Structure formats: structure tokens, C-alpha cells
PDB file of C-alpha atoms in Angstrom:
ATOM      1  CA  MET A   1      -0.158  -0.138  -0.131  1.00  0.00           C
ATOM      2  CA  GLN A   2       1.281   3.309  -0.790  1.00  0.00           C
ATOM      3  CA  TRP A   3       0.551   6.291   1.694  1.00  0.00           C
ATOM      4  CA  ASP A   4      -0.572   9.582   0.412  1.00  0.00           C
ATOM      5  CA  GLN A   5       0.839  12.581   2.836  1.00  0.00           C
ATOM      6  CA  LYS A   6      -1.716  14.996   1.516  1.00  0.00           C
ATOM      7  CA  GLN A   7      -4.594  12.953   2.554  1.00  0.00           C
ATOM      8  CA  THR A   8      -4.774   9.972   4.814  1.00  0.00           C
ATOM      9  CA  LYS A   9      -5.586   7.475   2.082  1.00  0.00           C
ATOM     10  CA  TYR A  10      -4.182   3.960   0.747  1.00  0.00           C
ATOM     11  CA  TYR A  11      -4.052   3.407  -2.928  1.00  0.00           C
ATOM     12  CA  LEU A  12      -4.993  -0.220  -2.783  1.00  0.00           C
ATOM     13  CA  LEU A  13      -5.425  -0.990  -6.332  1.00  0.00           C
ATOM     14  CA  PHE A  14      -2.445   0.555  -7.592  1.00  0.00           C
ATOM     15  CA  ALA A  15      -0.308  -1.014  -4.826  1.00  0.00           C
ATOM     16  CA  ARG A  16      -1.289  -4.475  -6.566  1.00  0.00           C
ATOM     17  CA  SER A  17       0.571  -6.174  -9.447  1.00  0.00           C
ATOM     18  CA  ASP A  18      -2.105  -8.475 -10.348  1.00  0.00           C
ATOM     19  CA  ILE A  19      -4.647  -6.018 -11.375  1.00  0.00           C
ATOM     20  CA  ARG A  20      -4.972  -4.282 -14.652  1.00  0.00           C
ATOM     21  CA  MET A  21      -7.486  -1.167 -15.103  1.00  0.00           C
ATOM     22  CA  ILE A  22      -8.680   1.115 -17.739  1.00  0.00           C
ATOM     23  CA  THR A  23      -9.372   4.895 -17.459  1.00  0.00           C
ATOM     24  CA  GLY A  24     -13.227   6.224 -17.795  1.00  0.00           C
ATOM     25  CA  ASN A  25     -14.908   9.133 -18.795  1.00  0.00           C
ATOM     26  CA  HIS A  26     -14.597  10.716 -15.335  1.00  0.00           C
ATOM     27  CA  ASP A  27     -10.916  10.057 -15.035  1.00  0.00           C
ATOM     28  CA  GLU A  28     -10.307  11.594 -18.051  1.00  0.00           C
ATOM     29  CA  ALA A  29     -12.366  14.688 -17.396  1.00  0.00           C
ATOM     30  CA  ILE A  30     -10.441  15.255 -14.264  1.00  0.00           C
ATOM     31  CA  LEU A  31      -6.944  14.781 -15.696  1.00  0.00           C
ATOM     32  CA  SER A  32      -8.096  17.313 -18.484  1.00  0.00           C
ATOM     33  CA  LEU A  33      -8.564  19.804 -15.721  1.00  0.00           C
ATOM     34  CA  LEU A  34      -5.258  19.113 -14.157  1.00  0.00           C
ATOM     35  CA  ALA A  35      -3.473  19.449 -17.409  1.00  0.00           C
ATOM     36  CA  GLY A  36      -5.132  22.803 -17.842  1.00  0.00           C
ATOM     37  CA  GLU A  37      -6.941  21.610 -20.784  1.00  0.00           C
ATOM     38  CA  GLY A  38     -10.492  22.528 -19.939  1.00  0.00           C
ATOM     39  CA  HIS A  39     -13.745  20.479 -19.039  1.00  0.00           C
ATOM     40  CA  PRO A  40     -16.021  18.668 -21.247  1.00  0.00           C
ATOM     41  CA  GLU A  41     -18.954  21.048 -21.630  1.00  0.00           C
ATOM     42  CA  SER A  42     -21.291  18.082 -21.582  1.00  0.00           C
ATOM     43  CA  TYR A  43     -20.039  17.325 -17.874  1.00  0.00           C
ATOM     44  CA  LYS A  44     -20.784  20.576 -16.596  1.00  0.00           C
ATOM     45  CA  HIS A  45     -23.121  19.557 -13.920  1.00  0.00           C
ATOM     46  CA  THR A  46     -20.057  17.875 -12.377  1.00  0.00           C
ATOM     47  CA  ARG A  47     -17.493  20.452 -12.998  1.00  0.00           C
ATOM     48  CA  GLU A  48     -17.355  21.347  -9.349  1.00  0.00           C
ATOM     49  CA  HIS A  49     -17.228  17.996  -8.050  1.00  0.00           C
ATOM     50  CA  HIS A  50     -14.398  16.999 -10.451  1.00  0.00           C
ATOM     51  CA  VAL A  51     -12.220  20.053  -9.224  1.00  0.00           C
ATOM     52  CA  TRP A  52     -12.611  19.130  -5.803  1.00  0.00           C
ATOM     53  CA  ILE A  53     -11.613  15.518  -6.608  1.00  0.00           C
ATOM     54  CA  ALA A  54      -8.835  16.768  -8.621  1.00  0.00           C
ATOM     55  CA  ASP A  55      -7.320  18.732  -5.511  1.00  0.00           C
ATOM     56  CA  GLN A  56      -7.413  15.524  -3.419  1.00  0.00           C
ATOM     57  CA  LEU A  57      -5.266  13.676  -5.747  1.00  0.00           C
ATOM     58  CA  SER A  58      -1.461  13.161  -4.921  1.00  0.00           C
ATOM     59  CA  LEU A  59       0.964  13.659  -7.684  1.00  0.00           C
ATOM     60  CA  ASP A  60       1.616   9.835  -7.722  1.00  0.00           C
ATOM     61  CA  HIS A  61      -1.870   9.141  -8.010  1.00  0.00           C
ATOM     62  CA  ILE A  62      -2.090  11.307 -11.174  1.00  0.00           C
ATOM     63  CA  VAL A  63       0.895   9.622 -12.801  1.00  0.00           C
ATOM     64  CA  LYS A  64      -0.739   6.299 -12.302  1.00  0.00           C
ATOM     65  CA  LEU A  65      -4.185   7.420 -13.701  1.00  0.00           C
ATOM     66  CA  LYS A  66      -2.476   9.173 -16.725  1.00  0.00           C
ATOM     67  CA  GLN A  67      -0.683   5.733 -17.491  1.00  0.00           C
ATOM     68  CA  LEU A  68      -4.106   4.045 -17.810  1.00  0.00           C
ATOM     69  CA  PRO A  69      -5.027   2.984 -21.141  1.00  0.00           C
ATOM     70  CA  ARG A  70      -8.532   3.195 -22.770  1.00  0.00           C
ATOM     71  CA  ILE A  71      -8.572  -0.512 -23.853  1.00  0.00           C
ATOM     72  CA  ILE A  72      -6.841  -3.760 -22.725  1.00  0.00           C
ATOM     73  CA  GLU A  73      -6.996  -7.094 -24.547  1.00  0.00           C
ATOM     74  CA  LYS A  74      -6.205 -10.352 -23.184  1.00  0.00           C
ATOM     75  CA  GLU A  75      -6.555 -14.133 -24.243  1.00  0.00           C
ATOM     76  CA  VAL A  76      -7.106 -16.986 -21.976  1.00  0.00           C
ATOM     77  CA  ASN A  77      -7.391 -20.437 -23.066  1.00  0.00           C
ATOM     78  CA  GLY A  78      -8.196 -19.576 -26.575  1.00  0.00           C
ATOM     79  CA  PHE A  79     -10.721 -16.907 -25.888  1.00  0.00           C
ATOM     80  CA  LYS A  80     -10.012 -13.177 -26.627  1.00  0.00           C
ATOM     81  CA  ILE A  81     -11.286 -10.659 -23.824  1.00  0.00           C
ATOM     82  CA  ILE A  82     -11.587  -6.943 -24.540  1.00  0.00           C
ATOM     83  CA  GLY A  83     -11.903  -4.445 -21.574  1.00  0.00           C
ATOM     84  CA  ILE A  84     -13.068  -0.892 -22.391  1.00  0.00           C
ATOM     85  CA  HIS A  85     -15.179   1.616 -20.496  1.00  0.00           C
ATOM     86  CA  TYR A  86     -17.589   1.925 -23.043  1.00  0.00           C
ATOM     87  CA  HIS A  87     -17.717   1.626 -26.944  1.00  0.00           C
ATOM     88  CA  ILE A  88     -15.570   4.065 -28.859  1.00  0.00           C
ATOM     89  CA  GLU A  89     -15.934   4.270 -32.684  1.00  0.00           C
ATOM     90  CA  LEU A  90     -12.564   3.636 -34.422  1.00  0.00           C
ATOM     91  CA  SER A  91     -12.409   7.331 -35.685  1.00  0.00           C
ATOM     92  CA  LYS A  92     -12.488   8.450 -31.872  1.00  0.00           C
ATOM     93  CA  ARG A  93     -10.145   6.051 -30.410  1.00  0.00           C
ATOM     94  CA  ASN A  94      -7.510   8.705 -29.644  1.00  0.00           C
ATOM     95  CA  ALA A  95     -10.039  11.522 -29.238  1.00  0.00           C
ATOM     96  CA  HIS A  96      -9.837  13.906 -26.100  1.00  0.00           C
ATOM     97  CA  ILE A  97     -12.533  13.798 -23.560  1.00  0.00           C
ATOM     98  CA  LYS A  98     -13.950  17.165 -24.529  1.00  0.00           C
ATOM     99  CA  ASP A  99     -14.460  15.548 -28.045  1.00  0.00           C
ATOM    100  CA  LYS A 100     -16.843  13.133 -26.637  1.00  0.00           C
ATOM    101  CA  PRO A 101     -15.165   9.839 -27.645  1.00  0.00           C
ATOM    102  CA  PHE A 102     -17.624   7.616 -25.601  1.00  0.00           C
ATOM    103  CA  TYR A 103     -20.937   6.265 -27.355  1.00  0.00           C
ATOM    104  CA  SER A 104     -24.050   7.679 -26.328  1.00  0.00           C
ATOM    105  CA  ILE A 105     -25.408   5.359 -23.414  1.00  0.00           C
ATOM    106  CA  LEU A 106     -27.894   2.696 -24.976  1.00  0.00           C
ATOM    107  CA  GLU A 107     -30.506   0.786 -23.042  1.00  0.00           C
ATOM    108  CA  PRO A 108     -28.914  -2.776 -21.961  1.00  0.00           C
ATOM    109  CA  THR A 109     -30.319  -5.160 -24.504  1.00  0.00           C
ATOM    110  CA  LEU A 110     -28.755  -7.771 -26.763  1.00  0.00           C
ATOM    111  CA  GLU A 111     -29.738  -5.779 -29.902  1.00  0.00           C
ATOM    112  CA  ASN A 112     -27.811  -2.626 -28.628  1.00  0.00           C
ATOM    113  CA  MET A 113     -24.853  -4.581 -27.236  1.00  0.00           C
ATOM    114  CA  GLU A 114     -24.514  -6.106 -30.739  1.00  0.00           C
ATOM    115  CA  LYS A 115     -25.140  -2.645 -32.515  1.00  0.00           C
ATOM    116  CA  MET A 116     -22.103  -1.303 -30.286  1.00  0.00           C
ATOM    117  CA  TYR A 117     -19.557  -4.442 -30.097  1.00  0.00           C
ATOM    118  CA  LYS A 118     -20.408  -6.681 -32.620  1.00  0.00           C
ATOM    119  CA  ASP A 119     -17.157  -5.571 -34.611  1.00  0.00           C
ATOM    120  CA  TYR A 120     -14.795  -6.043 -31.856  1.00  0.00           C
ATOM    121  CA  PRO A 121     -12.460  -8.855 -32.075  1.00  0.00           C
ATOM    122  CA  ALA A 122     -13.136 -10.502 -29.049  1.00  0.00           C
ATOM    123  CA  ASP A 123     -15.250 -13.462 -27.483  1.00  0.00           C
ATOM    124  CA  ILE A 124     -16.079 -11.244 -24.374  1.00  0.00           C
ATOM    125  CA  ILE A 125     -16.379  -7.629 -24.037  1.00  0.00           C
ATOM    126  CA  CYS A 126     -16.272  -6.266 -20.632  1.00  0.00           C
ATOM    127  CA  PHE A 127     -17.203  -2.537 -19.991  1.00  0.00           C
ATOM    128  CA  GLY A 128     -19.015  -0.309 -17.702  1.00  0.00           C
ATOM    129  CA  HIS A 129     -20.075   3.450 -17.895  1.00  0.00           C
ATOM    130  CA  ASN A 130     -23.820   2.728 -17.729  1.00  0.00           C
ATOM    131  CA  HIS A 131     -24.230   1.759 -14.292  1.00  0.00           C
ATOM    132  CA  PRO A 132     -27.086  -0.988 -14.524  1.00  0.00           C
ATOM    133  CA  GLU A 133     -26.265  -4.670 -14.832  1.00  0.00           C
ATOM    134  CA  HIS A 134     -25.581  -6.001 -18.513  1.00  0.00           C
ATOM    135  CA  PHE A 135     -25.057  -9.564 -19.072  1.00  0.00           C
ATOM    136  CA  PHE A 136     -25.959 -10.650 -22.821  1.00  0.00           C
ATOM    137  CA  HIS A 137     -24.537 -13.234 -25.237  1.00  0.00           C
ATOM    138  CA  ASN A 138     -25.103 -14.717 -28.649  1.00  0.00           C
ATOM    139  CA  GLU A 139     -23.222 -17.582 -30.594  1.00  0.00           C
ATOM    140  CA  GLN A 140     -20.246 -15.306 -30.899  1.00  0.00           C
ATOM    141  CA  GLN A 141     -19.781 -13.060 -28.159  1.00  0.00           C
ATOM    142  CA  VAL A 142     -20.538 -12.225 -24.401  1.00  0.00           C
ATOM    143  CA  TYR A 143     -21.275  -8.713 -23.202  1.00  0.00           C
ATOM    144  CA  LEU A 144     -20.568  -8.055 -19.539  1.00  0.00           C
ATOM    145  CA  ASN A 145     -20.879  -4.937 -17.406  1.00  0.00           C
ATOM    146  CA  PRO A 146     -22.038  -6.380 -13.748  1.00  0.00           C
ATOM    147  CA  GLY A 147     -22.927  -2.705 -12.610  1.00  0.00           C
ATOM    148  CA  ALA A 148     -21.142  -0.104 -10.946  1.00  0.00           C
ATOM    149  CA  LEU A 149     -18.952  -1.516  -7.949  1.00  0.00           C
ATOM    150  CA  GLY A 150     -18.632   1.944  -6.063  1.00  0.00           C
ATOM    151  CA  VAL A 151     -21.623   3.785  -7.527  1.00  0.00           C
ATOM    152  CA  SER A 152     -24.764   1.957  -7.180  1.00  0.00           C
ATOM    153  CA  LYS A 153     -28.274   2.678  -5.759  1.00  0.00           C
ATOM    154  CA  GLY A 154     -28.429  -0.583  -4.393  1.00  0.00           C
ATOM    155  CA  ASN A 155     -27.031  -1.902  -1.230  1.00  0.00           C
ATOM    156  CA  THR A 156     -24.355  -4.326  -2.421  1.00  0.00           C
ATOM    157  CA  ALA A 157     -21.328  -3.653  -4.703  1.00  0.00           C
ATOM    158  CA  PRO A 158     -21.929  -5.848  -7.928  1.00  0.00           C
ATOM    159  CA  TYR A 159     -18.802  -7.521  -9.638  1.00  0.00           C
ATOM    160  CA  GLY A 160     -18.443 -10.089 -12.376  1.00  0.00           C
ATOM    161  CA  ILE A 161     -16.299 -13.327 -12.314  1.00  0.00           C
ATOM    162  CA  ILE A 162     -15.531 -14.856 -15.877  1.00  0.00           C
ATOM    163  CA  ASP A 163     -14.463 -18.535 -15.187  1.00  0.00           C
ATOM    164  CA  PHE A 164     -12.014 -20.264 -17.550  1.00  0.00           C
ATOM    165  CA  THR A 165     -11.565 -23.557 -16.097  1.00  0.00           C
ATOM    166  CA  LYS A 166     -14.172 -25.110 -18.222  1.00  0.00           C
ATOM    167  CA  SER A 167     -14.239 -25.912 -22.200  1.00  0.00           C
ATOM    168  CA  LYS A 168     -16.359 -22.428 -22.519  1.00  0.00           C
ATOM    169  CA  PRO A 169     -16.214 -19.455 -20.215  1.00  0.00           C
ATOM    170  CA  THR A 170     -18.835 -19.053 -17.433  1.00  0.00           C
ATOM    171  CA  VAL A 171     -19.833 -15.693 -16.019  1.00  0.00           C
ATOM    172  CA  GLN A 172     -21.264 -15.073 -12.592  1.00  0.00           C
ATOM    173  CA  ILE A 173     -22.274 -11.814 -11.311  1.00  0.00           C
ATOM    174  CA  LYS A 174     -21.708 -11.357  -7.559  1.00  0.00           C
ATOM    175  CA  HIS A 175     -22.707  -8.690  -4.774  1.00  0.00           C
ATOM    176  CA  ALA A 176     -20.612  -7.847  -1.932  1.00  0.00           C
ATOM    177  CA  THR A 177     -22.325  -6.165   1.371  1.00  0.00           C
ATOM    178  CA  TYR A 178     -21.044  -2.993   2.736  1.00  0.00           C
ATOM    179  CA  ASP A 179     -22.077  -0.424   5.046  1.00  0.00           C
ATOM    180  CA  LYS A 180     -23.830   2.150   2.602  1.00  0.00           C
ATOM    181  CA  GLU A 181     -25.159   4.494   5.273  1.00  0.00           C
ATOM    182  CA  ALA A 182     -21.584   5.165   6.534  1.00  0.00           C
ATOM    183  CA  PHE A 183     -20.252   5.507   2.833  1.00  0.00           C
ATOM    184  CA  ILE A 184     -23.041   8.064   2.090  1.00  0.00           C
ATOM    185  CA  GLN A 185     -22.405   9.825   5.524  1.00  0.00           C
ATOM    186  CA  LYS A 186     -19.013  10.426   4.227  1.00  0.00           C
ATOM    187  CA  PHE A 187     -20.163  12.873   1.778  1.00  0.00           C
ATOM    188  CA  ASN A 188     -21.313  15.116   4.287  1.00  0.00           C
ATOM    189  CA  THR A 189     -18.438  14.588   6.607  1.00  0.00           C
ATOM    190  CA  LEU A 190     -15.901  15.798   3.789  1.00  0.00           C
ATOM    191  CA  GLN A 191     -18.323  18.152   2.451  1.00  0.00           C
ATOM    192  CA  VAL A 192     -18.074  17.137  -1.189  1.00  0.00           C
ATOM    193  CA  PRO A 193     -19.372  19.640  -3.352  1.00  0.00           C
ATOM    194  CA  GLN A 194     -22.306  18.850  -5.389  1.00  0.00           C
ATOM    195  CA  ARG A 195     -23.101  15.799  -3.125  1.00  0.00           C
ATOM    196  CA  GLU A 196     -26.967  16.522  -3.139  1.00  0.00           C
ATOM    197  CA  ILE A 197     -26.863  15.743  -7.211  1.00  0.00           C
ATOM    198  CA  MET A 198     -24.205  12.969  -6.984  1.00  0.00           C
ATOM    199  CA  LEU A 199     -26.134  11.145  -4.240  1.00  0.00           C
ATOM    200  CA  LYS A 200     -29.331  11.738  -6.351  1.00  0.00           C
ATOM    201  CA  LEU A 201     -27.868  10.614  -9.566  1.00  0.00           C
ATOM    202  CA  PHE A 202     -25.924   7.805  -8.482  1.00  0.00           C
ATOM    203  CA  TYR A 203     -26.567   6.391  -4.901  1.00  0.00           C
ATOM    204  CA  LEU A 204     -30.004   7.001  -3.541  1.00  0.00           C
ATOM    205  CA  LYS A 205     -33.072   5.433  -5.271  1.00  0.00           C
ATOM    206  CA  ASN A 206     -35.977   7.485  -6.301  1.00  0.00           C
TER     207      ASN A 206
END
């Protein structure tokens, strides 16, 4: 674990050598602010929140976030896997976050997953961005988004497990319990900017 002297924080994920991560839209928006490259107009409702988060990050954390790729590819027992935050058209694979590289969010249906990912050279596509659970498949591909691990309106944190020990991979979506009430209380304790809209959009049921 690494100690951040600016804040009492441990960067548990970055301290591990057996975890691979990709960047997402909010990571990129915050890094854009830190680099003096502006902030996406479509994210203006979260700008104050992003500025606050940027101020909490240590230099070491910023460096590690900058190193995250948008896409990771891996092959396990002959099965190809791609991890991406959400679909990005080929012409936008290197576009700046201000240029809206990520595809517009679609409803979680097999038809929509095929529309976005059918041309991806992989048997399994793992993604996020849209927080509801997605687990769809056809004869050629599996589309997996177990939901948002840390940004959920439910009382558990969902995650997915892909088992490659059998002739064909199997997928399980599981849920970890945690003290959500204490977690939400932290928003007030830390005086997180725009916490009311953050809680309404991502954490509290309507």
C-alpha cells in the first residue's frame, strides 16, 4: 500500500501487481482539468465535483491515472477478451475527452450490445459506464457489465467473475455487502461539493 501524505489514503488497487485497469470518462475529465486542457461541456453539472476530486489527488496518483489505457486486450485459453469503459468508434479511439469519444449510452439489451460491439475482435467484451447490470450473449460474443462497483443505488457492490477452467467460459455476477449508510455519510463529513446531485443521480433510489 502507498501512503499519500496530502490525505490519509491508501491506494489499494494501484499497490497491487495482479490488477489491470482502464480509464473512464470521469478519470479523463479530471485529468483534463489538471492538465489545464479544460472540462467537457457536457459534464458541466459535475465540474465543481471534479475540481474537488482533482484537488485531493497526490502527484503519484495522477501519474498512475495518466498511465491507464482506454482499452486492454487479453487471451485466456484461446478466448479473446477486451476491456473498455464503453464503446468508442474507431475514428474517436484517440479523441480527447472534450470531443466526446464515448458512445451515447444505450438501453441494456442484446440488440444494442450487438450494435456497439459486434465488430470488436473478441469473444468477451467487458465494459462499464452505464451503471445497470448487463449480461448478454449470442453465439459469437458475451457482453458483460456487472454494474458499478462503487456507484450503485442498491445496497451491495456488484462485480463479475469469468471462469475459464471449463471448455467454455462461464460468467457469474456477485454482490458484496458494505455499510452504505456510513459511506453516504462521508459525503457530508467531507463536505463533498455537489453531493446532493451526486447522491440523487448515482446512490439513492428515487
